[in-house]
Coordinates of C-alpha atoms and ligand atoms in Angstrom, one line a residue:
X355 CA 96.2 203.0 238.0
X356 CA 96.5 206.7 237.1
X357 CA 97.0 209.4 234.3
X358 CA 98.9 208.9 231.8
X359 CA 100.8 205.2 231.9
X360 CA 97.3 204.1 233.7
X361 CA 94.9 205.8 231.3
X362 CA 96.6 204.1 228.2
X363 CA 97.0 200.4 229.6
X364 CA 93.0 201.1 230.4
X365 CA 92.8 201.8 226.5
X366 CA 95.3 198.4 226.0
X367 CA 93.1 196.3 228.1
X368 CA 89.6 197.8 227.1
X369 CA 91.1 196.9 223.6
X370 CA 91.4 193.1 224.1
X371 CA 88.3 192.6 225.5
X372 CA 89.0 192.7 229.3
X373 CA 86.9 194.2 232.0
X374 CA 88.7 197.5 233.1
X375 CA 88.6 199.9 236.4
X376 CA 90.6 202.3 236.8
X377 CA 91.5 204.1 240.3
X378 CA 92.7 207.4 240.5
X379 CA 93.6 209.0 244.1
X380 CA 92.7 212.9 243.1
X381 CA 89.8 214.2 241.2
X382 CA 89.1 213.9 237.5
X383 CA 92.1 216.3 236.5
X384 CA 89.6 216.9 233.3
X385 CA 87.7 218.9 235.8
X386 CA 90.4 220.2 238.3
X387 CA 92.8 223.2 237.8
X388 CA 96.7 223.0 237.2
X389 CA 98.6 220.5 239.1
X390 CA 101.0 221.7 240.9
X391 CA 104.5 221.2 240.4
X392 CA 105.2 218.6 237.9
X393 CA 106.5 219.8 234.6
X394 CA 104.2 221.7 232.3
X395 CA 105.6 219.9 229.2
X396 CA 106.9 216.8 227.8
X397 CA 109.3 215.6 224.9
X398 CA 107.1 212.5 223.1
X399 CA 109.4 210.8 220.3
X400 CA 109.3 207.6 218.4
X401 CA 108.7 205.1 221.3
X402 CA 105.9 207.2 223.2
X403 CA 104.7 207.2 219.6
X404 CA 104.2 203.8 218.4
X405 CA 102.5 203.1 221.8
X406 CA 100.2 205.5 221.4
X407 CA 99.5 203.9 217.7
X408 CA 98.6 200.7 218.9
X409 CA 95.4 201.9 220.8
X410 CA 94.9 204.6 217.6
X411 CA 95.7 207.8 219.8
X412 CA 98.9 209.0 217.8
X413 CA 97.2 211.1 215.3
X414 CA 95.2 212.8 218.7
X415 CA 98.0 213.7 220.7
X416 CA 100.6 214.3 217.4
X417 CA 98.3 217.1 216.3
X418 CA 98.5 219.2 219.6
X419 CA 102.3 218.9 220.0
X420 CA 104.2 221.2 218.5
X421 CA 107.2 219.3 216.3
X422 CA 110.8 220.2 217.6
X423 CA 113.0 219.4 214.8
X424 CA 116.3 220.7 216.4
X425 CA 117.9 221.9 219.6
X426 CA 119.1 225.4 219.9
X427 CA 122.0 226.4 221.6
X428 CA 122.6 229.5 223.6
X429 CA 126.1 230.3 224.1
X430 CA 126.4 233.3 227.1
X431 CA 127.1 236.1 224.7
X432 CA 123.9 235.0 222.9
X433 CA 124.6 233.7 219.9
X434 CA 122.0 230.8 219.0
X435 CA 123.2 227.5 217.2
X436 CA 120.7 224.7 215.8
X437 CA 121.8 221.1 215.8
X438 CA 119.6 219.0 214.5
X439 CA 118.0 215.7 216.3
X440 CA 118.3 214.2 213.2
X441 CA 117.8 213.8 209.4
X442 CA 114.7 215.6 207.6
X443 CA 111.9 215.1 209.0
X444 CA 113.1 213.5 212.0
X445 CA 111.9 215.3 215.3
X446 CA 110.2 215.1 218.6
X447 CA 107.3 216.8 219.8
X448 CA 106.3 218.8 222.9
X449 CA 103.0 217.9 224.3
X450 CA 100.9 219.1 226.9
X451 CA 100.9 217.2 230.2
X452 CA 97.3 217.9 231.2
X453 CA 96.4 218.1 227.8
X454 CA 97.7 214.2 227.5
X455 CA 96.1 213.3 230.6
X456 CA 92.9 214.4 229.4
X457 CA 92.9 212.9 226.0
X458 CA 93.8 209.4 227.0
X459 CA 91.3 209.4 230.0
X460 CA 88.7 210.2 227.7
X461 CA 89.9 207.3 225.2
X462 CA 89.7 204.9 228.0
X463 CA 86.3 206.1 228.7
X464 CA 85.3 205.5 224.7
X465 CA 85.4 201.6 225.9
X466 CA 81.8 200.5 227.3
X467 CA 84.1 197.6 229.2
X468 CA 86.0 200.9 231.4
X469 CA 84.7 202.6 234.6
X470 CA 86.5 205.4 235.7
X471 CA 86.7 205.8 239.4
X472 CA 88.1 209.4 240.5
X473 CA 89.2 210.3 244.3
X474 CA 89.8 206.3 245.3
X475 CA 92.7 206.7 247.7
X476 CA 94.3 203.0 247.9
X477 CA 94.4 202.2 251.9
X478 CA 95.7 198.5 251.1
X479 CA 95.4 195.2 248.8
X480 CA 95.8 191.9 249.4
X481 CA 99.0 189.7 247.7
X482 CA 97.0 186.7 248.4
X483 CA 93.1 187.6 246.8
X484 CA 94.2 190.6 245.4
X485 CA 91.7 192.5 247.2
X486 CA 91.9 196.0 247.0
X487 CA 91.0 198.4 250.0
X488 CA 90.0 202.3 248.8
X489 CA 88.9 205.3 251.0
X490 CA 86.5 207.2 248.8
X491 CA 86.3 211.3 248.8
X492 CA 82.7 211.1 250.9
X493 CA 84.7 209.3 253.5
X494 CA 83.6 205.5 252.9
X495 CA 85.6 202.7 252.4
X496 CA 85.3 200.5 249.5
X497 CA 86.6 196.9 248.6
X498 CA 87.3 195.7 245.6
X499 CA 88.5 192.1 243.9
X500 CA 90.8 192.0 240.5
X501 CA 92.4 188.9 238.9
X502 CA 94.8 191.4 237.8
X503 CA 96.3 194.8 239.3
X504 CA 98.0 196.8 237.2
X505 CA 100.0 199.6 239.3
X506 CA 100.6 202.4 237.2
X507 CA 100.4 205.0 240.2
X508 CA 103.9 206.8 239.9
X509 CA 107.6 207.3 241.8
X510 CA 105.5 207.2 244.9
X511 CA 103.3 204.0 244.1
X512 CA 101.2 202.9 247.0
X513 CA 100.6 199.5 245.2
X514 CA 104.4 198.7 245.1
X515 CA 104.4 198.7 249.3
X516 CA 103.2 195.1 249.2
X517 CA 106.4 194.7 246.8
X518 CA 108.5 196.1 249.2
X519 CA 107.7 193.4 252.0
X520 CA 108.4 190.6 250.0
X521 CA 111.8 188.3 249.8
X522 CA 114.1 188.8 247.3
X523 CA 112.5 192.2 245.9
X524 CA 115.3 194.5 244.7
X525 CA 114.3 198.5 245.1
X526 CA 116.9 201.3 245.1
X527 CA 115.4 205.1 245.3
X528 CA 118.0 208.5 244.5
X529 CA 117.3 212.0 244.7
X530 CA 119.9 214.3 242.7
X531 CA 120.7 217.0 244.4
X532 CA 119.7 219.4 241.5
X533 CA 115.9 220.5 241.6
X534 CA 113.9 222.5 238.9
X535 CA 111.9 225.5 238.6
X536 CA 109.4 226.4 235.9
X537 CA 109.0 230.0 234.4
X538 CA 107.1 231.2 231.4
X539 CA 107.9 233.1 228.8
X540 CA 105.2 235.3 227.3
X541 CA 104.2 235.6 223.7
X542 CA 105.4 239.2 222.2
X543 CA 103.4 241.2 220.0
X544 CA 100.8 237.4 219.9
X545 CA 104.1 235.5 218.7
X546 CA 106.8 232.8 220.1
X547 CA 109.2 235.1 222.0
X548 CA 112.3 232.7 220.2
X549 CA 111.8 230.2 217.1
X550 CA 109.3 228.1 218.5
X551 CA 110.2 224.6 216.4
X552 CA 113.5 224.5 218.5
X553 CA 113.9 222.6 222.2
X554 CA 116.4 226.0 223.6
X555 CA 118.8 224.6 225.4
X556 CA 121.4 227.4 227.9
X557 CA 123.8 224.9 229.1
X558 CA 126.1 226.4 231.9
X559 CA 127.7 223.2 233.8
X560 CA 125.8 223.3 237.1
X561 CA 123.6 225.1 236.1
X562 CA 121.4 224.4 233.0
X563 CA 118.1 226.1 231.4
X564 CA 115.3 224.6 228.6
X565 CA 112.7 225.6 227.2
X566 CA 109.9 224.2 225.4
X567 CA 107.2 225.3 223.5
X568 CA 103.4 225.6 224.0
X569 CA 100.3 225.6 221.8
X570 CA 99.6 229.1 223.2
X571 CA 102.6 230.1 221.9
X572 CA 104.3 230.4 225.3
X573 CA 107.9 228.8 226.4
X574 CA 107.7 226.8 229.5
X575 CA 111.3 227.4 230.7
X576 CA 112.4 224.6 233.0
X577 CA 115.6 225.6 235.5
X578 CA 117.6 222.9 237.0
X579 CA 120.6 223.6 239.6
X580 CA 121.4 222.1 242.9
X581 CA 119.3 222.9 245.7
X582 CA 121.9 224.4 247.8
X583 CA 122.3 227.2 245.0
X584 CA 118.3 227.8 245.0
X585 CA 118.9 228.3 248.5
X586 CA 121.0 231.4 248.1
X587 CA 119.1 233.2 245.9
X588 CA 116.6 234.8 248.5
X589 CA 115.5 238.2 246.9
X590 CA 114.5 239.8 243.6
X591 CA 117.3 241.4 242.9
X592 CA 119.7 238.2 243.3
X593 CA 117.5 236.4 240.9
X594 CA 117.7 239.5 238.3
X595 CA 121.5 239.0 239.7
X596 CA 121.9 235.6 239.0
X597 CA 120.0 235.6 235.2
X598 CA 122.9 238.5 234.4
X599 CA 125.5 236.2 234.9
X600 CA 124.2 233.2 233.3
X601 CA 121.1 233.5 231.2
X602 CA 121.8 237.0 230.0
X603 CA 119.6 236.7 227.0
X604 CA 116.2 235.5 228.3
X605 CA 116.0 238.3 231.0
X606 CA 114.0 240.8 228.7
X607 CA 112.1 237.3 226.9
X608 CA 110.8 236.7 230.2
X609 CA 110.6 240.1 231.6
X610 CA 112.6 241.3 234.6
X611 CA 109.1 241.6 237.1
X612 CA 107.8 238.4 235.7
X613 CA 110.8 236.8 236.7
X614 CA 111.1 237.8 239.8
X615 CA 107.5 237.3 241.1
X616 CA 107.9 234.1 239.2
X617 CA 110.8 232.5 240.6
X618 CA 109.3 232.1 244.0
X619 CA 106.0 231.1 243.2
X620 CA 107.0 227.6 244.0
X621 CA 109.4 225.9 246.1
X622 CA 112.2 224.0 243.7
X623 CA 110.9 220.6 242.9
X624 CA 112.7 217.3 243.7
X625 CA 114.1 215.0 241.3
X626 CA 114.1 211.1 241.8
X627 CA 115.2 208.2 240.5
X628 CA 113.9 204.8 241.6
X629 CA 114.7 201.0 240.3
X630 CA 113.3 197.8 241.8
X631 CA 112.3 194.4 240.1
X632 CA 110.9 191.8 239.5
X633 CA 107.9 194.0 238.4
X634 CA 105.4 191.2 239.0
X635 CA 104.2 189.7 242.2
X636 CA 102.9 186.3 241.2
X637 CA 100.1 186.2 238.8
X638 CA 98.4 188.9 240.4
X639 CA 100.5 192.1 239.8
X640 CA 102.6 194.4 237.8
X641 CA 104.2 197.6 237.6
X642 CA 104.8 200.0 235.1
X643 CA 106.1 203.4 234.4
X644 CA 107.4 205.5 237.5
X645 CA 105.5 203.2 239.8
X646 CA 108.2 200.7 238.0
X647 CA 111.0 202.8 237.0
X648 CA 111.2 206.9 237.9
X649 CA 114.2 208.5 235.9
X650 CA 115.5 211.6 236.2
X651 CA 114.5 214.0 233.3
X652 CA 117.8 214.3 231.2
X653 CA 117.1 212.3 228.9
X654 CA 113.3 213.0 227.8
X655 CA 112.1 209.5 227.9
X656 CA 110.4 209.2 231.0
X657 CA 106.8 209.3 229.2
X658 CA 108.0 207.1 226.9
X659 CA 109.9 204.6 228.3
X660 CA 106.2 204.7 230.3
X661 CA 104.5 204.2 227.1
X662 CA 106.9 201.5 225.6
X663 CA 106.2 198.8 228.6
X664 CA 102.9 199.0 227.9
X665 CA 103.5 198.2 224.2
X666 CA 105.8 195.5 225.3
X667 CA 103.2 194.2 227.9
X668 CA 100.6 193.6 225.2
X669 CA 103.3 192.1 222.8
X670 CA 103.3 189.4 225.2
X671 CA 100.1 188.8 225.6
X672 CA 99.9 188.4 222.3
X673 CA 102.7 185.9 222.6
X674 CA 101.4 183.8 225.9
X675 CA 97.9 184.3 225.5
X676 CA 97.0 185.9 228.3
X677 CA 97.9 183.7 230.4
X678 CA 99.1 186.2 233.3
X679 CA 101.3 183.4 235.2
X680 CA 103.4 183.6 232.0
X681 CA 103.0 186.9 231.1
X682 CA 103.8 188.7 234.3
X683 CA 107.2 186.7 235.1
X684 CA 108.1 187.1 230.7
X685 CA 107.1 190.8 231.2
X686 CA 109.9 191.1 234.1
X687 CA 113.0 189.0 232.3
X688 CA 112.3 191.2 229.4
X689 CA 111.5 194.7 230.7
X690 CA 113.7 194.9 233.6
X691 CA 117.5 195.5 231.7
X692 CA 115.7 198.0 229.5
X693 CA 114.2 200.3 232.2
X694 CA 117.3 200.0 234.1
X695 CA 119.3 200.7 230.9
X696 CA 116.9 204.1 230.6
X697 CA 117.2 205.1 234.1
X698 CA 121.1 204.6 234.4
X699 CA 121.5 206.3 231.0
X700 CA 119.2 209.1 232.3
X701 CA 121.3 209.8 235.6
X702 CA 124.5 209.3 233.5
X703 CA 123.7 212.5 231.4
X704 CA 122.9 214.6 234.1
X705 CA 126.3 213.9 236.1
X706 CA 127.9 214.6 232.6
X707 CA 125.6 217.9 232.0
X708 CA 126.4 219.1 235.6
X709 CA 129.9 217.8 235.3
X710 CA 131.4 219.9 231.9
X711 CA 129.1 220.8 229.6
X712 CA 128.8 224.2 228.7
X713 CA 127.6 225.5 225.5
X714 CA 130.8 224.8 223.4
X715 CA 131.2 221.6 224.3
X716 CA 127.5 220.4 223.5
X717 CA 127.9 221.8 220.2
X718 CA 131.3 220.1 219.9
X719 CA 130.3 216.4 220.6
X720 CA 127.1 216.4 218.7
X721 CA 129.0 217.6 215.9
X722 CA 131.6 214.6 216.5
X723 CA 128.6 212.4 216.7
X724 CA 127.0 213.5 213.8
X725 CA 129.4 213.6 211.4
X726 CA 130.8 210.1 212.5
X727 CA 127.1 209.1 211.9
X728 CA 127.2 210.7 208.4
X729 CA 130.7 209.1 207.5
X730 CA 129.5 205.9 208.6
X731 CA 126.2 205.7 208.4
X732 CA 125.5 202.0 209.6
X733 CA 128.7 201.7 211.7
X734 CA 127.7 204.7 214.0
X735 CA 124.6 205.8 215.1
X736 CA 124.3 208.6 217.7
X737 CA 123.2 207.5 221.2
X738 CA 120.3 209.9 221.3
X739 CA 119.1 208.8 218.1
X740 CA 119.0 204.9 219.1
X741 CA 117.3 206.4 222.0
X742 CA 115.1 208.7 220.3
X743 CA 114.1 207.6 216.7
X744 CA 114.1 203.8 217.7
X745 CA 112.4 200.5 218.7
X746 CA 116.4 199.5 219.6
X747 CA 115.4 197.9 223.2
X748 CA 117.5 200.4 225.9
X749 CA 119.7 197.7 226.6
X750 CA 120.9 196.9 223.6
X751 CA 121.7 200.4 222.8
X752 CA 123.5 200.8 225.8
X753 CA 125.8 198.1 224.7
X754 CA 126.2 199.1 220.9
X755 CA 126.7 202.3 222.5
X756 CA 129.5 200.7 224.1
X757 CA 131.1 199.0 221.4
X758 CA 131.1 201.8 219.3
X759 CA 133.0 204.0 221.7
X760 CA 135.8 201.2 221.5
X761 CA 135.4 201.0 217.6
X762 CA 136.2 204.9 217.3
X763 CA 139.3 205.0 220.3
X764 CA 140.8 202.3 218.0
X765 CA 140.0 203.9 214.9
X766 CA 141.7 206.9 216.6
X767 CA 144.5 205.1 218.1
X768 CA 145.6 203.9 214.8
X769 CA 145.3 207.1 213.0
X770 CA 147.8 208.4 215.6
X771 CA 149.9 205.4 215.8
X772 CA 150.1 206.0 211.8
X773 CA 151.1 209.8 212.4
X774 CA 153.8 209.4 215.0
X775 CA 155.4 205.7 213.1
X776 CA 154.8 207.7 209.9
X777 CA 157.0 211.0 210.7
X778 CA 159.5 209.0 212.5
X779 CA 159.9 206.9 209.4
X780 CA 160.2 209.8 207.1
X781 CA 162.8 211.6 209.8
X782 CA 164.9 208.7 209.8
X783 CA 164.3 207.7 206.0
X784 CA 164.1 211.0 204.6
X785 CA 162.3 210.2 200.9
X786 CA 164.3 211.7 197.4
X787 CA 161.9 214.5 197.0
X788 CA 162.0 216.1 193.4
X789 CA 162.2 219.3 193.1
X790 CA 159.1 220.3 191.6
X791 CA 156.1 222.9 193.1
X792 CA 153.1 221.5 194.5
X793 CA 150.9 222.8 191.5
X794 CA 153.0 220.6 189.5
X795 CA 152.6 217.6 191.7
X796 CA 149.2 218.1 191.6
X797 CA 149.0 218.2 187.4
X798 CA 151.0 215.1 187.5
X799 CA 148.3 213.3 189.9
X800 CA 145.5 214.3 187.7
X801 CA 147.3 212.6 184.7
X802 CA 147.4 209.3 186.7
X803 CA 144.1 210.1 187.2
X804 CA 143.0 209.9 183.5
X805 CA 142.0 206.8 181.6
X806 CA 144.0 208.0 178.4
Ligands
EGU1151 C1 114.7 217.6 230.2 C2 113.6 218.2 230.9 C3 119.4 218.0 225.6 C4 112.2 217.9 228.9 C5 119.3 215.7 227.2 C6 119.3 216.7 225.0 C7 114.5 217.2 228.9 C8 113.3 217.3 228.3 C9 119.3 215.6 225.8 C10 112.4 218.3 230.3 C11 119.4 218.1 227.0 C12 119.4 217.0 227.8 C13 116.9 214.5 224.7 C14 115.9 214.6 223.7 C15 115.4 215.7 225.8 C16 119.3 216.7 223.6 C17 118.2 213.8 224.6 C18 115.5 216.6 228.1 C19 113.5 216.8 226.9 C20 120.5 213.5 225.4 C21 110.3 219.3 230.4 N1 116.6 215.2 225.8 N2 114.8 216.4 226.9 N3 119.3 214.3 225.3 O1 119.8 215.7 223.0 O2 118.2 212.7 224.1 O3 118.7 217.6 223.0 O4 111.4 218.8 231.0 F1 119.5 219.3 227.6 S1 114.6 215.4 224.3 CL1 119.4 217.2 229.5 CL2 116.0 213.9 222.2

């Protein structure tokens, strides 16, 4: 187990009374600087949420994240439109990776049952005992026995290795061939440099910036274009070059130097997206979060698709009473459509993104969807908000998702049918109009109109 989907299943575990370690391949992060790469911040909405309920770490990570109640969109010229995630009071938050990491570490510790075991590098485990072998910082090997393992160790997961050489185990791994890049943007004069309640969103096709903010009142900016287009922007002055063209506005936000020292202080970073199941291996095993299910960023539920399994892991345990040979193959059958629902919905938006999305068509479909949602409020409900402001199981959204799609074309097709059968009728039939103005039509209607 590690960070952030390990930390909280320690906290799930701890909770009902089981006897927890906890492996972690680096140092205490508490202790260590800034990891380097991953994304600064992270979108946490209603699922991420009620997980972190359950073990009574909502409140604790809610009250560092900064509430984001809208998405703001910045057109090339500049001009800055808000479209709202949803009704009043609905929003998601940004939170603090490290910050999150920390918090729920030190939750897990809060359980007398939990030992934390920092810089454990797993060298191997056995399917049959589930013996576990680590190679410990001081260069020592150490052995350890579980009656259950839960891997929780990320897109890269050492545990899910054994998975790999067993029959009938199903694993798929993609890289897009977009990377990102993360640049700050400085407070000015000791406030937000933009309106900070606002996930900023420069949508340019293939290439697409957003920012997020931070308690410290900086942006985290987050680039993403394909890596073949970080690869010819070499020098300073093509970055300053390339902002010009497509993120005009942020140039002075972020400053022109900062930018380009910025830009090259890391190498692009990767993006991947991996699927495999079943999740379990006998009674012994189970994945979850990236070590189960990595997705691609564009849709902000990696964390808490992460969070949710382990939510729906302790549902069933609740269900089977612990009894893992239940539990493990339930957890699979139920848990397997919806992570694969998140992570094809999650590369699905990014070849739409890259494909045609610029600014004015962003603001055009979520206007579509929101006013369909507001004319029929139960009929229609945006994607993203199923997504977002729900329990709706992926999978299931996916597939209302679906329907509703053919609901509206037919609701569509028949208004049109109705417009062409309509004028050809009144062509061919032409009506005996009287001959009055349409103010006096109108009078007339408003008599019918009237009781007396
Ligand atoms: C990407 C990187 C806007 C944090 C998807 C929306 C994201 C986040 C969207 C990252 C987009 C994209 C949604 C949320 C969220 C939108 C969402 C994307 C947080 C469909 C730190 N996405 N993200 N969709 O609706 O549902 O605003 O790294 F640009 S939050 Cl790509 Cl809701």
């Amino acid at each position: 187990m590690v960070k952030k989907v390990g930390a909280l299943n320690a906290c799930y575990f701890a909770k009902r009374g089981f006897q927890v370690e906890v492996f972690e391949s680096r140092e205490d992060i508490r202790e260590a600087k800034i990891v380097k790469g991953r994304s600064i911040n992270l979108a946490l909405s209603h699922r991420g949420r009620q997980a972190l309920k359950q073990v009574g770490m909502e409140d604790t990570i809610v009250s560092k994240g900064i509430p984001m109640h809208s998405r703001m969109i910045h057109s090339l010229n500049g001009t800055q439109s808000p479209i709202p995630y949803g009704k009043k009071g609905q929003y998601i938050l940004s939170v603090d990776r490290a910050n999150l990491n920390k918090e729920l570490l030190s939750a897990a510790e809060t359980y007398s049952t939990t030992k934390l075991n920092f810089a454990h590098k797993l060298l191997n485990w056995s399917t049959e005992t589930g013996a576990m072998t680590f190679l410990r910082a001081d260069g020592a090997k150490e052995e350890i026995q579980a009656d259950l393992i839960v891997g929780c160790d990320g897109a890269f997961s050492a545990i899910r290795k054994q998975f790999l050489r067993q029959s009938r185990f199903n694993f798929s791994q993609t890289y897009i061939p977009h990377g990102y890049l993360e640049l700050t943007m400085p407070p000015i004069n000791g406030e937000f440099a933009m309106k900070p309640n606002y996930l900023h969103i420069w949508p340019r096709n293939t290439f697409m910036m957003i920012a997020l903010p931070n308690l410290d009142k900086t942006f985290t900016c987050t680039l993403f274009m394909p890596f073949d287009e970080f690869e010819n922007v070499t020098t300073g002055d093509q970055v300053i070059e390339f902002f010009q063209k497509y993120f005009p506005d942020t140039i002075p936000l972020i400053g022109a130097d900062a930018l380009k020292r910025d830009y090259f202080r890391l190498p692009a970073q990767a993006m991947v997206s991996v699927k495999c199941s079943p999740y379990h291996l006998s009674d012994k095993c189970v994945l979850m979060g990236d070590a189960a299910h990595a997705v691609v960023p564009f849709y902000g539920q990696g964390m808490n698709a992460g969070f949710e399994d382990c939510l729906v892991f302790n549902e069933i345990m609740d269900q089977l009473n612990e009894d893992f040979s239940a539990v493990l193959p339930e957890y699979t059958r139920v848990r397997v459509p919806d992570d694969h629902a998140i992570a094809d919905l999650a590369m699905y938006n990014y070849v739409e993104m890259r494909s045609h999305v610029n600014s004015k068509w962003f603001l055009f479909r979520k206007y579509v969807d929101n006013t369909l949602h507001m004319i029929m409020p139960r009929t229609v409900i945006p994607l993203y908000t199923m997504v977002t402001f729900t329990r709706i199981r992926y999978h299931e959204a996916v597939k209302r998702w679906h329907w509703q799609d053919k609901v509206i074309n037919q609701g569509l097709l028949c208004v049109a049918a109705s417009v062409v059968g309509g004028s050809y009728l009144l062509v061919r039939y032409p009506p005996n109009m009287p001959n009055i103005s349409i103010e006096q039509l109108w009078t007339r209607l408003q008599a019918l109109k009237s009781p007396f």
